[in-house]
PDB file of C-alpha atoms in Angstrom:
ATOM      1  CA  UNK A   1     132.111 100.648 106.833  1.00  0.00           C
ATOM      2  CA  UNK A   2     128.993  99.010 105.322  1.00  0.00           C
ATOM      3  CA  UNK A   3     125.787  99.710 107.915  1.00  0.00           C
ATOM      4  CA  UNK A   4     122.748  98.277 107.185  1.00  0.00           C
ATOM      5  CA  UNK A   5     119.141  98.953 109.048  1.00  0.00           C
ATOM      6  CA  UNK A   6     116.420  95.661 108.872  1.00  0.00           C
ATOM      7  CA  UNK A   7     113.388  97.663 110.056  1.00  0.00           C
ATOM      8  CA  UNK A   8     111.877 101.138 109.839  1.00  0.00           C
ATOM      9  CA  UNK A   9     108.668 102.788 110.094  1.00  0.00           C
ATOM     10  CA  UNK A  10     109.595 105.722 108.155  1.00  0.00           C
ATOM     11  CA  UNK A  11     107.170 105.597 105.320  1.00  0.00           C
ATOM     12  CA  UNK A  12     104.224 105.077 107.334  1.00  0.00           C
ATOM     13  CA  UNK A  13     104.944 107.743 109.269  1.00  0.00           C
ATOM     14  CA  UNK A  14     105.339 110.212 106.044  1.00  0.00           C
ATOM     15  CA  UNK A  15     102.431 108.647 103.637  1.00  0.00           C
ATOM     16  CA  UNK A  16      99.908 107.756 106.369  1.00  0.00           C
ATOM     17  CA  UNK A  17     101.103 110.185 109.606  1.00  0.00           C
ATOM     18  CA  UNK A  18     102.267 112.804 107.439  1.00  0.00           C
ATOM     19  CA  UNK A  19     105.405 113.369 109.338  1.00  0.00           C
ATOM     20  CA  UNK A  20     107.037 116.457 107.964  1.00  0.00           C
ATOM     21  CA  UNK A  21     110.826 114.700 107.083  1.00  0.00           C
ATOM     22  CA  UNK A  22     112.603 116.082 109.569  1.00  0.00           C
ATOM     23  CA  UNK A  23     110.632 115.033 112.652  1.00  0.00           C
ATOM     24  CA  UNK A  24     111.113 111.490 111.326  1.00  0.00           C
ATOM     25  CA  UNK A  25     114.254 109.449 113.072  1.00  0.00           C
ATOM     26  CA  UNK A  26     115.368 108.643 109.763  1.00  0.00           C
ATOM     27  CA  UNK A  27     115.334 110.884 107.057  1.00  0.00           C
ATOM     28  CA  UNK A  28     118.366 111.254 103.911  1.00  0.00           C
ATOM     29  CA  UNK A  29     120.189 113.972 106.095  1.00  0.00           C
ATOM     30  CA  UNK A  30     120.344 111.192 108.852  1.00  0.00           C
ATOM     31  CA  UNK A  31     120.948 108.714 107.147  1.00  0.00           C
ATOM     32  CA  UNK A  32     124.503 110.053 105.414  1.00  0.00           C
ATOM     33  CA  UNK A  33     125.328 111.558 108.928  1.00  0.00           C
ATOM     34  CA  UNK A  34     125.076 108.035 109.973  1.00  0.00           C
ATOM     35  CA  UNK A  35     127.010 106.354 107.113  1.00  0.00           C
ATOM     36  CA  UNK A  36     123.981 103.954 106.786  1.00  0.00           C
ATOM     37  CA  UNK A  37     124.920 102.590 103.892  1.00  0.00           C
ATOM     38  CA  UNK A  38     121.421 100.481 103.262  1.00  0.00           C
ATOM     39  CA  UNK A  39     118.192 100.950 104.959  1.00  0.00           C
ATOM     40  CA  UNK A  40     115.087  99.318 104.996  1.00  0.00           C
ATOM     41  CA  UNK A  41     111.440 101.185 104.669  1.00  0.00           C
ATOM     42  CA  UNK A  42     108.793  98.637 105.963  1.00  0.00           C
ATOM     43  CA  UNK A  43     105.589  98.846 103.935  1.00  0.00           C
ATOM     44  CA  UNK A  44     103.012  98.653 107.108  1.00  0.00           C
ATOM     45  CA  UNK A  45      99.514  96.859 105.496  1.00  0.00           C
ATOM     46  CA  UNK A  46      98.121  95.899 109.181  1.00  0.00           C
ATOM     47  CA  UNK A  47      94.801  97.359 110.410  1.00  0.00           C
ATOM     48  CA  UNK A  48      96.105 100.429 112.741  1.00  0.00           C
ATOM     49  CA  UNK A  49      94.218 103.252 111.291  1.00  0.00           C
ATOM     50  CA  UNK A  50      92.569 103.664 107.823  1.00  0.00           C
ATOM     51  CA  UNK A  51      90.073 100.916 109.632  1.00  0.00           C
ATOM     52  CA  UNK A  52      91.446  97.839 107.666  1.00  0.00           C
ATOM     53  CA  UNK A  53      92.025 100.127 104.199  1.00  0.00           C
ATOM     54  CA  UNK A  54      95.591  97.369 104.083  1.00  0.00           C
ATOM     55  CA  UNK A  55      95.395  98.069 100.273  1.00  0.00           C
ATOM     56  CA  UNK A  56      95.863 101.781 100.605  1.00  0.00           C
ATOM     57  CA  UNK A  57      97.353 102.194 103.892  1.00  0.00           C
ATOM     58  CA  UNK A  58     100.286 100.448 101.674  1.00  0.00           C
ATOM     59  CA  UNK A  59      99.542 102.736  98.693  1.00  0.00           C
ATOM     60  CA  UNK A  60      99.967 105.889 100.950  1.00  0.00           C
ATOM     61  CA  UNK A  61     103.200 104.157 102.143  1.00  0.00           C
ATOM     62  CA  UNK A  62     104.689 103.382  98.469  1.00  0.00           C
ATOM     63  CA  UNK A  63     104.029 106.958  97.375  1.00  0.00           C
ATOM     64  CA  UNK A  64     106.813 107.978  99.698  1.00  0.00           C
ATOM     65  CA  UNK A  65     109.399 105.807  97.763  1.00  0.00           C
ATOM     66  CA  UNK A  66     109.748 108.518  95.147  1.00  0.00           C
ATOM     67  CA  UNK A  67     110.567 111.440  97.362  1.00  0.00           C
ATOM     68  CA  UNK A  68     113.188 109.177  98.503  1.00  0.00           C
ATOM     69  CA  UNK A  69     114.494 108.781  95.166  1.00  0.00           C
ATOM     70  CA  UNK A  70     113.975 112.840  94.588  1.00  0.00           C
ATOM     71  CA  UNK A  71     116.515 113.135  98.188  1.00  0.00           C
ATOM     72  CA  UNK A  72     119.574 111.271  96.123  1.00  0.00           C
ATOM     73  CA  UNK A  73     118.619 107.974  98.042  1.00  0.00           C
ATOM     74  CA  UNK A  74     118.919 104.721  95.075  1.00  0.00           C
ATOM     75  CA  UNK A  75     116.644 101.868  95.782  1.00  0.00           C
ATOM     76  CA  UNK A  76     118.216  98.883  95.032  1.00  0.00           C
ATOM     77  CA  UNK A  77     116.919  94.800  94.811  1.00  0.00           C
ATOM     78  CA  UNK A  78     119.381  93.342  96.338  1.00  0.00           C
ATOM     79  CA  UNK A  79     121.794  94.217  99.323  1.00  0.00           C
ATOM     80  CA  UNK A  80     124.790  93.262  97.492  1.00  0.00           C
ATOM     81  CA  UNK A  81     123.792  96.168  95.139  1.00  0.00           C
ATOM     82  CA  UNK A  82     123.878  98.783  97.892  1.00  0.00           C
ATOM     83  CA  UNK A  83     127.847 100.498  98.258  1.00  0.00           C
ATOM     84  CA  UNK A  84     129.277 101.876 101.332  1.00  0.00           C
ATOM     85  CA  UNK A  85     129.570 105.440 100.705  1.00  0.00           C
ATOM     86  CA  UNK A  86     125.981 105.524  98.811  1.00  0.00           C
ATOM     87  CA  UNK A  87     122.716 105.679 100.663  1.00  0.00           C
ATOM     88  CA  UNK A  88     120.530 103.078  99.158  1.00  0.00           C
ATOM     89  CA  UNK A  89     117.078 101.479 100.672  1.00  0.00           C
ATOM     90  CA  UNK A  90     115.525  98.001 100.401  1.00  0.00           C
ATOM     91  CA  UNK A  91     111.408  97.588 100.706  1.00  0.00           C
ATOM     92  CA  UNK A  92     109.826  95.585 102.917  1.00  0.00           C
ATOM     93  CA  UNK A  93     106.550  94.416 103.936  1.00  0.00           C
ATOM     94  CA  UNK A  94     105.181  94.614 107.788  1.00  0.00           C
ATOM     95  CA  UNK A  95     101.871  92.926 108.125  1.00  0.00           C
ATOM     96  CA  UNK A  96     100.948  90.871 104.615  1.00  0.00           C
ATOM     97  CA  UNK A  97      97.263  91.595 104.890  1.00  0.00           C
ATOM     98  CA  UNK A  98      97.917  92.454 100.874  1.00  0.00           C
ATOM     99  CA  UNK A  99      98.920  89.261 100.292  1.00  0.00           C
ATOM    100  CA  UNK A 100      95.307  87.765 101.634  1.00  0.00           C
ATOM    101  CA  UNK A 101      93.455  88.131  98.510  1.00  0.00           C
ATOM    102  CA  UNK A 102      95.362  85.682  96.748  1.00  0.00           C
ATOM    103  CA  UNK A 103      98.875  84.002  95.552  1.00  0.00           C
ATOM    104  CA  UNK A 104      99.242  85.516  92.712  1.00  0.00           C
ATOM    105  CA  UNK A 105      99.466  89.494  94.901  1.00  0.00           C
ATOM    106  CA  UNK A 106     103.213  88.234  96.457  1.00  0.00           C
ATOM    107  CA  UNK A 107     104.211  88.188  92.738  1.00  0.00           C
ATOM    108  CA  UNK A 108     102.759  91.796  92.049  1.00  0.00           C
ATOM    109  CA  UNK A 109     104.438  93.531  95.324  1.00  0.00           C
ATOM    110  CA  UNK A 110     107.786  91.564  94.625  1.00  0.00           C
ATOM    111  CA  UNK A 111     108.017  93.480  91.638  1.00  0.00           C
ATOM    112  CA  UNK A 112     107.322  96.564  93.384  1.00  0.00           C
ATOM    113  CA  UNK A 113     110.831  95.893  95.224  1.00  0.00           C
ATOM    114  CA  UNK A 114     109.643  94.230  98.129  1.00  0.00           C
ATOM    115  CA  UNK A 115     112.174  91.596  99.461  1.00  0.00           C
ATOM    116  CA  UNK A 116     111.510  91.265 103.197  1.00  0.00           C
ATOM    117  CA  UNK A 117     107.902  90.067 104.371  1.00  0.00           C
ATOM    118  CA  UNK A 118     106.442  89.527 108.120  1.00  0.00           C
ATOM    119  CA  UNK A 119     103.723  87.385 107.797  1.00  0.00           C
ATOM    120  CA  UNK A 120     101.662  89.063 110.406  1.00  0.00           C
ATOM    121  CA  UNK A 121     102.177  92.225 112.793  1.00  0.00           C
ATOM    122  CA  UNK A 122     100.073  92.625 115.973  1.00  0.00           C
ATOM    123  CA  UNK A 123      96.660  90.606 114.984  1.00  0.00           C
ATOM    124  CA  UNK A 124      95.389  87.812 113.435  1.00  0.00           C
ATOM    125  CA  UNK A 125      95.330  87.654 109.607  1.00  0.00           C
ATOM    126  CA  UNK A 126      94.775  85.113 107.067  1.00  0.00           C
ATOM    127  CA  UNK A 127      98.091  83.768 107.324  1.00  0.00           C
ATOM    128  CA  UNK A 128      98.704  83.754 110.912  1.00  0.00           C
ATOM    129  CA  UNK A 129      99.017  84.295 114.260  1.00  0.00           C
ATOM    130  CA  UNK A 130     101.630  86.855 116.392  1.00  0.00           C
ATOM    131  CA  UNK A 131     102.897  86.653 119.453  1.00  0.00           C
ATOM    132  CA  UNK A 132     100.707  88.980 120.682  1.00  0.00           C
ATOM    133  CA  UNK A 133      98.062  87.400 120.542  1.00  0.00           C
ATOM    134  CA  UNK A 134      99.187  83.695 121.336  1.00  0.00           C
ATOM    135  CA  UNK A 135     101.959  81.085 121.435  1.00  0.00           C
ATOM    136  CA  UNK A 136     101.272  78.337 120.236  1.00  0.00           C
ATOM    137  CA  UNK A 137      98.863  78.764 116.908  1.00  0.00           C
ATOM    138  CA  UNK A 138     100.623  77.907 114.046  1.00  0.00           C
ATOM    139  CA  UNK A 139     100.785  79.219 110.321  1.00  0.00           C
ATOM    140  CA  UNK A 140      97.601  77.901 108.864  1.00  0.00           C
ATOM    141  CA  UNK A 141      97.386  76.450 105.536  1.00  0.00           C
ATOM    142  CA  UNK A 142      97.240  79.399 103.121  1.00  0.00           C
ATOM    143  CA  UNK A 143     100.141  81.127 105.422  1.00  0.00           C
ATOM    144  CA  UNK A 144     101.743  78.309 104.731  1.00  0.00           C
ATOM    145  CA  UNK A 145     101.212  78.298 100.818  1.00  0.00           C
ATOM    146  CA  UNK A 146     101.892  82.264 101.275  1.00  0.00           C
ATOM    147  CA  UNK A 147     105.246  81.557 102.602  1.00  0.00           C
ATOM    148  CA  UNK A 148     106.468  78.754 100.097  1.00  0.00           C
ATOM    149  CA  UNK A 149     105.290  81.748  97.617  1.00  0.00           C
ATOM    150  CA  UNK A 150     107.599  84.263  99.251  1.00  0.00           C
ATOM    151  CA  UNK A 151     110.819  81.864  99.495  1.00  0.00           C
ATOM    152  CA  UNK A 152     110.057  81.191  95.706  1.00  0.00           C
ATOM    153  CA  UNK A 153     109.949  84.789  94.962  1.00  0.00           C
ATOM    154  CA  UNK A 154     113.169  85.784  97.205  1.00  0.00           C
ATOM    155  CA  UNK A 155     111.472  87.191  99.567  1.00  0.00           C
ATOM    156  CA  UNK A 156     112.768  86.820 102.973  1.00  0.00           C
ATOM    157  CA  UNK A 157     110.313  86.059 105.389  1.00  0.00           C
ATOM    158  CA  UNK A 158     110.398  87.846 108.502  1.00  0.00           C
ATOM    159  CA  UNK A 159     109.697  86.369 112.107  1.00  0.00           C
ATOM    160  CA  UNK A 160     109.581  89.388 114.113  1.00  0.00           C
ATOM    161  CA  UNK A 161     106.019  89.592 115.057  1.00  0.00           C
ATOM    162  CA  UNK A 162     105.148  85.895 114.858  1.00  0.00           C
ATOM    163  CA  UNK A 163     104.263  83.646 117.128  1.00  0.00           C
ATOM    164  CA  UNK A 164     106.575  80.826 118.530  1.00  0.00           C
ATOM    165  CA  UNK A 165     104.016  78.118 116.569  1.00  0.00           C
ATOM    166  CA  UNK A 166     104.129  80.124 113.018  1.00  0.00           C
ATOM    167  CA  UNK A 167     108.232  80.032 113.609  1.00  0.00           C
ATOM    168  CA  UNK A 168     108.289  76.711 113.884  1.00  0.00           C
ATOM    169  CA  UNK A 169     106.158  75.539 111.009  1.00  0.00           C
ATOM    170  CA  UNK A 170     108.746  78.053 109.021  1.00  0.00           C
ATOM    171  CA  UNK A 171     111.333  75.419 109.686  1.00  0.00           C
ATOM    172  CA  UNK A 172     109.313  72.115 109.172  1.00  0.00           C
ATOM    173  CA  UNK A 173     107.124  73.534 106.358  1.00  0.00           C
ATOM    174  CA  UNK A 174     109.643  76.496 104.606  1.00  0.00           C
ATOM    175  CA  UNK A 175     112.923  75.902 102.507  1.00  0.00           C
ATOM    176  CA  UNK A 176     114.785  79.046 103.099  1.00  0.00           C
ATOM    177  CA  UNK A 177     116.293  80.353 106.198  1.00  0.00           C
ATOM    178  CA  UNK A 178     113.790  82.958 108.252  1.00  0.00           C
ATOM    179  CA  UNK A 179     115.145  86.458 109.514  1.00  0.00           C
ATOM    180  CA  UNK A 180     113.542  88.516 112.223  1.00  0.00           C
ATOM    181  CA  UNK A 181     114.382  91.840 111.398  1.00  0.00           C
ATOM    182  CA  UNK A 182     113.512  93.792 114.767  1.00  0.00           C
ATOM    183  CA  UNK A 183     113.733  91.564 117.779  1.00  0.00           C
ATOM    184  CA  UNK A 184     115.698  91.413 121.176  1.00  0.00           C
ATOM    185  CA  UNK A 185     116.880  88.533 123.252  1.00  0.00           C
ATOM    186  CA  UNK A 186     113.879  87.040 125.961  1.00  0.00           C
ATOM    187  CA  UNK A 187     116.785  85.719 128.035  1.00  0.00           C
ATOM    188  CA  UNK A 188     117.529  89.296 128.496  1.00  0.00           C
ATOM    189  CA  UNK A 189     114.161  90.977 128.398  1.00  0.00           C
ATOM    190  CA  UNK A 190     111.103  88.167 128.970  1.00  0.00           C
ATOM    191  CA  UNK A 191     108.786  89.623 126.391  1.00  0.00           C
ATOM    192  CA  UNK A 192     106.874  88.273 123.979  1.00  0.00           C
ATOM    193  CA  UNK A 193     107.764  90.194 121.137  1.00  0.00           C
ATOM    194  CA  UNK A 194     111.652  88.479 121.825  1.00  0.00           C
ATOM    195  CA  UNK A 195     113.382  85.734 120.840  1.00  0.00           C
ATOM    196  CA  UNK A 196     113.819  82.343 123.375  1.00  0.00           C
ATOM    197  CA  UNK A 197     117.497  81.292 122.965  1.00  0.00           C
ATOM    198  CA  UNK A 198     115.661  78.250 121.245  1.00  0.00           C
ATOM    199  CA  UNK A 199     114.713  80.280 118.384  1.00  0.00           C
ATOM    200  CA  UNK A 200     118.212  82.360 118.270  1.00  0.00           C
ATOM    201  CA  UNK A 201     119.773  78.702 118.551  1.00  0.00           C
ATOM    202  CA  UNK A 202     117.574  77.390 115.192  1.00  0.00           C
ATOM    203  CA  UNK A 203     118.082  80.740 113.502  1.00  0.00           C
ATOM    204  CA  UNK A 204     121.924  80.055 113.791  1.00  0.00           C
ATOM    205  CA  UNK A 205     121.893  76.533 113.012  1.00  0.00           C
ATOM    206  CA  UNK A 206     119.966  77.238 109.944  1.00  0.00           C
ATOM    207  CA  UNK A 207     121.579  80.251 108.171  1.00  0.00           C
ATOM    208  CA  UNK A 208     118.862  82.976 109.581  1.00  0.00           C
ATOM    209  CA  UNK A 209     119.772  86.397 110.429  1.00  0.00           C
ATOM    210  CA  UNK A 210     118.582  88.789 113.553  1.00  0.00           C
ATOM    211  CA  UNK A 211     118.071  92.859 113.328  1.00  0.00           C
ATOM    212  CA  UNK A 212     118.849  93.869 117.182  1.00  0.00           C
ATOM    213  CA  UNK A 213     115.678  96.344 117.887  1.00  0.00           C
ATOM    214  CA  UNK A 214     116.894  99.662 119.245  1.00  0.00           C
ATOM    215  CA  UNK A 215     112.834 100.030 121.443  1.00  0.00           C
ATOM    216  CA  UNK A 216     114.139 100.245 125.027  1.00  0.00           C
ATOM    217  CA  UNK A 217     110.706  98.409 126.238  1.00  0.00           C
ATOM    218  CA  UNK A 218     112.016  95.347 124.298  1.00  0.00           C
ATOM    219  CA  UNK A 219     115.639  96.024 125.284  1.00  0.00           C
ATOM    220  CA  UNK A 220     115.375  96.075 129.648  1.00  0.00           C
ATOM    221  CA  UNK A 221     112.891  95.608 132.338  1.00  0.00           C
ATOM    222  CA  UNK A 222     112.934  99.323 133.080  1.00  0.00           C
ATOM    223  CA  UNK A 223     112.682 100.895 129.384  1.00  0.00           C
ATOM    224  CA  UNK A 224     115.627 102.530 129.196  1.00  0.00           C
ATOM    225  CA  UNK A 225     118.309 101.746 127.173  1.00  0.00           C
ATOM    226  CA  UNK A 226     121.580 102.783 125.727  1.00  0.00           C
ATOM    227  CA  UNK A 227     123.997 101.318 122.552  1.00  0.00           C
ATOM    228  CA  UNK A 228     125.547  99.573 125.155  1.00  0.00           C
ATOM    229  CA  UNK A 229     122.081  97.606 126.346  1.00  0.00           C
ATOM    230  CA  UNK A 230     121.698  96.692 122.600  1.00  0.00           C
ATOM    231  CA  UNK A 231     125.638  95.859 122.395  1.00  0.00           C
ATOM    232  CA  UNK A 232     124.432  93.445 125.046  1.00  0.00           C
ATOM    233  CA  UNK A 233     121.815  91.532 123.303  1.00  0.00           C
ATOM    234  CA  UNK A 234     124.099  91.664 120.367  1.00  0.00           C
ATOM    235  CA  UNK A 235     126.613  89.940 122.284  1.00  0.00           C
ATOM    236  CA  UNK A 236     124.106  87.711 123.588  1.00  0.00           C
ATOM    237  CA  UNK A 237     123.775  86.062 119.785  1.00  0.00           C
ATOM    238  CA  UNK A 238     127.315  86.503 119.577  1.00  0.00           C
ATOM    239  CA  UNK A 239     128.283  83.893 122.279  1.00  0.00           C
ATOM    240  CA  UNK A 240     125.444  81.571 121.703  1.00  0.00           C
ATOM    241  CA  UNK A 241     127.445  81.474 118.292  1.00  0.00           C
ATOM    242  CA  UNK A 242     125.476  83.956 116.467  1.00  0.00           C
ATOM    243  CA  UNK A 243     128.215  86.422 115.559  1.00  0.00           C
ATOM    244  CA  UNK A 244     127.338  85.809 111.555  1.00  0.00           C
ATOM    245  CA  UNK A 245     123.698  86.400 111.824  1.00  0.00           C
ATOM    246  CA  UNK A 246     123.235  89.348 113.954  1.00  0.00           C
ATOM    247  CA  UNK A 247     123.014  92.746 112.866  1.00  0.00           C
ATOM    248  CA  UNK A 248     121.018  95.913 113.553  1.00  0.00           C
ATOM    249  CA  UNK A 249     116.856  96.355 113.331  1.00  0.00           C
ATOM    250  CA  UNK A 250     116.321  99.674 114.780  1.00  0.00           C
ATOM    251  CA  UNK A 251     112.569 100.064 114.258  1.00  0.00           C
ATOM    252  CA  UNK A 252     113.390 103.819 114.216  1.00  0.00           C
ATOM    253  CA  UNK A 253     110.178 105.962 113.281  1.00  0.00           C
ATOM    254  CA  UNK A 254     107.975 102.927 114.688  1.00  0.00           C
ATOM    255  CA  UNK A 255     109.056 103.585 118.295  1.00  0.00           C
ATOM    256  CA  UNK A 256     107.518 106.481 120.505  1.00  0.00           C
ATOM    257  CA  UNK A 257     111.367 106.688 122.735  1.00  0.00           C
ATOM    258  CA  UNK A 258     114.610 105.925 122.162  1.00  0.00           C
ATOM    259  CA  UNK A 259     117.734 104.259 123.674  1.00  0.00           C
ATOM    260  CA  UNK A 260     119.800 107.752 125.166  1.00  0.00           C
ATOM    261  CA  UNK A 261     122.764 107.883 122.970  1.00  0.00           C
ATOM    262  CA  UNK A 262     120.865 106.604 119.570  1.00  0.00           C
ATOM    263  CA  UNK A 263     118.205 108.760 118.873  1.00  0.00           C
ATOM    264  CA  UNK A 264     118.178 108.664 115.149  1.00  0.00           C
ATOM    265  CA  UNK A 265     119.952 107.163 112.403  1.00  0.00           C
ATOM    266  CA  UNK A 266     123.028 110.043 112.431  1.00  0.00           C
ATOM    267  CA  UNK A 267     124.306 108.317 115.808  1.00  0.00           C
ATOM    268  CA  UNK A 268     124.753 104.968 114.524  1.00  0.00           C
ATOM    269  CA  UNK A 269     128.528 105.778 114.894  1.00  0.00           C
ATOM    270  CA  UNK A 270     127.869 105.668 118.540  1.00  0.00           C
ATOM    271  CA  UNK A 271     126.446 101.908 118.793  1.00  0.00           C
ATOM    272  CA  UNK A 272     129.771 101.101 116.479  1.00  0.00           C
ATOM    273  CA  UNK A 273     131.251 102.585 119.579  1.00  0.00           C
ATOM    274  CA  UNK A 274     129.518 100.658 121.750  1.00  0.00           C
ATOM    275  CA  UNK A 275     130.838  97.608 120.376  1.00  0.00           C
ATOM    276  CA  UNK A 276     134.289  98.515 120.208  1.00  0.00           C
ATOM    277  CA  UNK A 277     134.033  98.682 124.286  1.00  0.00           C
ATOM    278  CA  UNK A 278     132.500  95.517 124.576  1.00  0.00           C
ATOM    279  CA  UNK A 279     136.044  94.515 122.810  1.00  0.00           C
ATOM    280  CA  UNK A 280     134.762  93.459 119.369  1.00  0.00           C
ATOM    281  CA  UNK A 281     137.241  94.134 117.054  1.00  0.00           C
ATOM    282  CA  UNK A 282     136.560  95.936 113.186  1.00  0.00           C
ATOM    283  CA  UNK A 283     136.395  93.116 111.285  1.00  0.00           C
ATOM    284  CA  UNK A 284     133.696  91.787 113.680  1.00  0.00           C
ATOM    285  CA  UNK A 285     131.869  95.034 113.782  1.00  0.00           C
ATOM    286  CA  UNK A 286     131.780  94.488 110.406  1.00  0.00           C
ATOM    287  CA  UNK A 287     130.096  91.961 109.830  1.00  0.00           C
ATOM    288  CA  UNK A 288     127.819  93.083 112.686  1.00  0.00           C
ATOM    289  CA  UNK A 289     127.431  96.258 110.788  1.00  0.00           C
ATOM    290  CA  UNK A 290     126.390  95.038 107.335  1.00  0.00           C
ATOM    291  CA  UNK A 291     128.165  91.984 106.282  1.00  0.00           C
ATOM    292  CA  UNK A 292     126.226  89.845 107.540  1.00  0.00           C
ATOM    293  CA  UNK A 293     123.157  91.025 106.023  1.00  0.00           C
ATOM    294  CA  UNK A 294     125.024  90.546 102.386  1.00  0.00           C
ATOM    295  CA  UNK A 295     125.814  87.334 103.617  1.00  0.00           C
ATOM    296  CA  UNK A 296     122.246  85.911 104.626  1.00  0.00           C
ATOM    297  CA  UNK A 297     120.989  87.006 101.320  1.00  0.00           C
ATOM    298  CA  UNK A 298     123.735  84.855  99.385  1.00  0.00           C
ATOM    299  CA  UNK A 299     122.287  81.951 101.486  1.00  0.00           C
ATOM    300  CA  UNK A 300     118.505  82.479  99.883  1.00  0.00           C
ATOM    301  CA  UNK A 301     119.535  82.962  96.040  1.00  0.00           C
TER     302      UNK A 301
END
């Protein structure tokens, strides 16, 4: 089966932590015990640490790409490149505090391979606001330009930090269908960082896609978790009529616990499992998997 990962914090924690490999949640061993067939590595460029440094904060990050080329991993541009079977990785960006010194920098980091981009993270930036922080602030005008840019460039842009008013403007002001590539359900957990069923309703009606985030704060009111909790907010998606946009974010490496029964990337079997109980059958699990992933990327060419 094809398994695909939206969000990780795996290079930060190697080129800016430096996490020995296997301390990390994901690592190459992991990741073929798994059978994740295509991963994500977020670029972080927001201002934890390295006090603001965004340009080599990312730089420290990017260095790590080769020694996951060295491990056998293939790093491919498209999803629809990636095989089942194969380990490949996709780049993304989390934070695009790179992108504020001009227009012309989304061009230079989309041919480093980047082809997922969150706007913001946890503060304000030149392009806007997260949910942290506020509501209702919207993109402002060179976030705006920024993310025209992006959808030009096929680069998805990524909701998960936002704010609710920067995810709206993405739908009056953008072309392309958003994704969120690590967020929960707020009608199951009522926290900021998740989506109101009035977002996951838009995402579906407009071709988006949703990573489920494995971080049991953002999963229940009590922090703990299992693959059946995120099964749940999977499900969730999946009856508001979601089942072809939803797939898995696990923020692994960028969370300090984990749900019980998926601590790392080699027991993603176990969430499959998961879903199987909650009486999804293969063909949906899928699609959950992976598929949908390839799918949502067909929609922005």
């Amino acid at each position: 089966m094809f398994i695909a990962d939206t969000h990780s914090d795996t290079l930060y924690a190697l080129g800016v932590h430096h996490a020995k490999p296997a301390e990390c949640m994901i690592n190459p061993d992991r990741l073929r015990q798994g059978s994740v067939s295509l991963q994500t590595f977020a670029l972080f460029s927001g201002p934890k640490g390295n006090k603001g440094d965004y340009e080599g904060i990312a730089a420290a990050e990017y260095q790590q790409v080769q020694r996951m080329l060295d491990a056998g991993l293939v790093m491919v541009d498209d999803p629809a490149q990636a095989k089942a079977g194969d380990v490949s990785f996709m780049l993304s960006l989390e934070g695009c505090e790179v992108f504020e010194k001009g227009l012309s920098a989304i061009a230079e980091w989309r041919e480093k391979g980047i082809r997922m981009a969150a706007p913001v993270w946890n503060n304000v930036n030149r392009l806007g606001t997260p949910a942290k922080v506020d509501a209702t602030t919207g993109l402002t005008d060179y976030g705006i330009q920024a993310v025209r840019e992006m959808q030009r460039l096929g680069i998805a842009v990524d909701v998960s930090h936002l704010n609710e008013g920067g995810f709206w403007d993405l739908f009056r002001k953008g072309d392309k269908p958003p994704m969120a590539s690590h967020s929960c359900c707020r009608s199951l957990r009522d926290h900021f960082r998740n989506l109101t069923d009035e977002q996951i309703r838009a995402m579906i009606q407009y071709g988006g896609y949703i990573g489920v985030n494995f971080y049991p704060h953002f999963l229940s009111d009590d922090g703990k978790a299992d693959c059946v909790t995120i099964a749940q907010h999977i499900d969730h998606i999946c009856q508001m009529g979601g089942g072809d946009i939803v797939g898995f974010g696990s923020d692994f490496d960028g969370i300090e616990c984990t749900p019980d029964d998926l601590q790392h990337a080699g027991q993603m079997g176990n969430l499959l499992d998961a879903l199987r109980r909650y009486g999804y059958n293969e063909e949906s699990i899928a699609g959950i998997a992976g598929g949908n992933l390839l799918k949502y990327y067909q929609r922005l060419a």
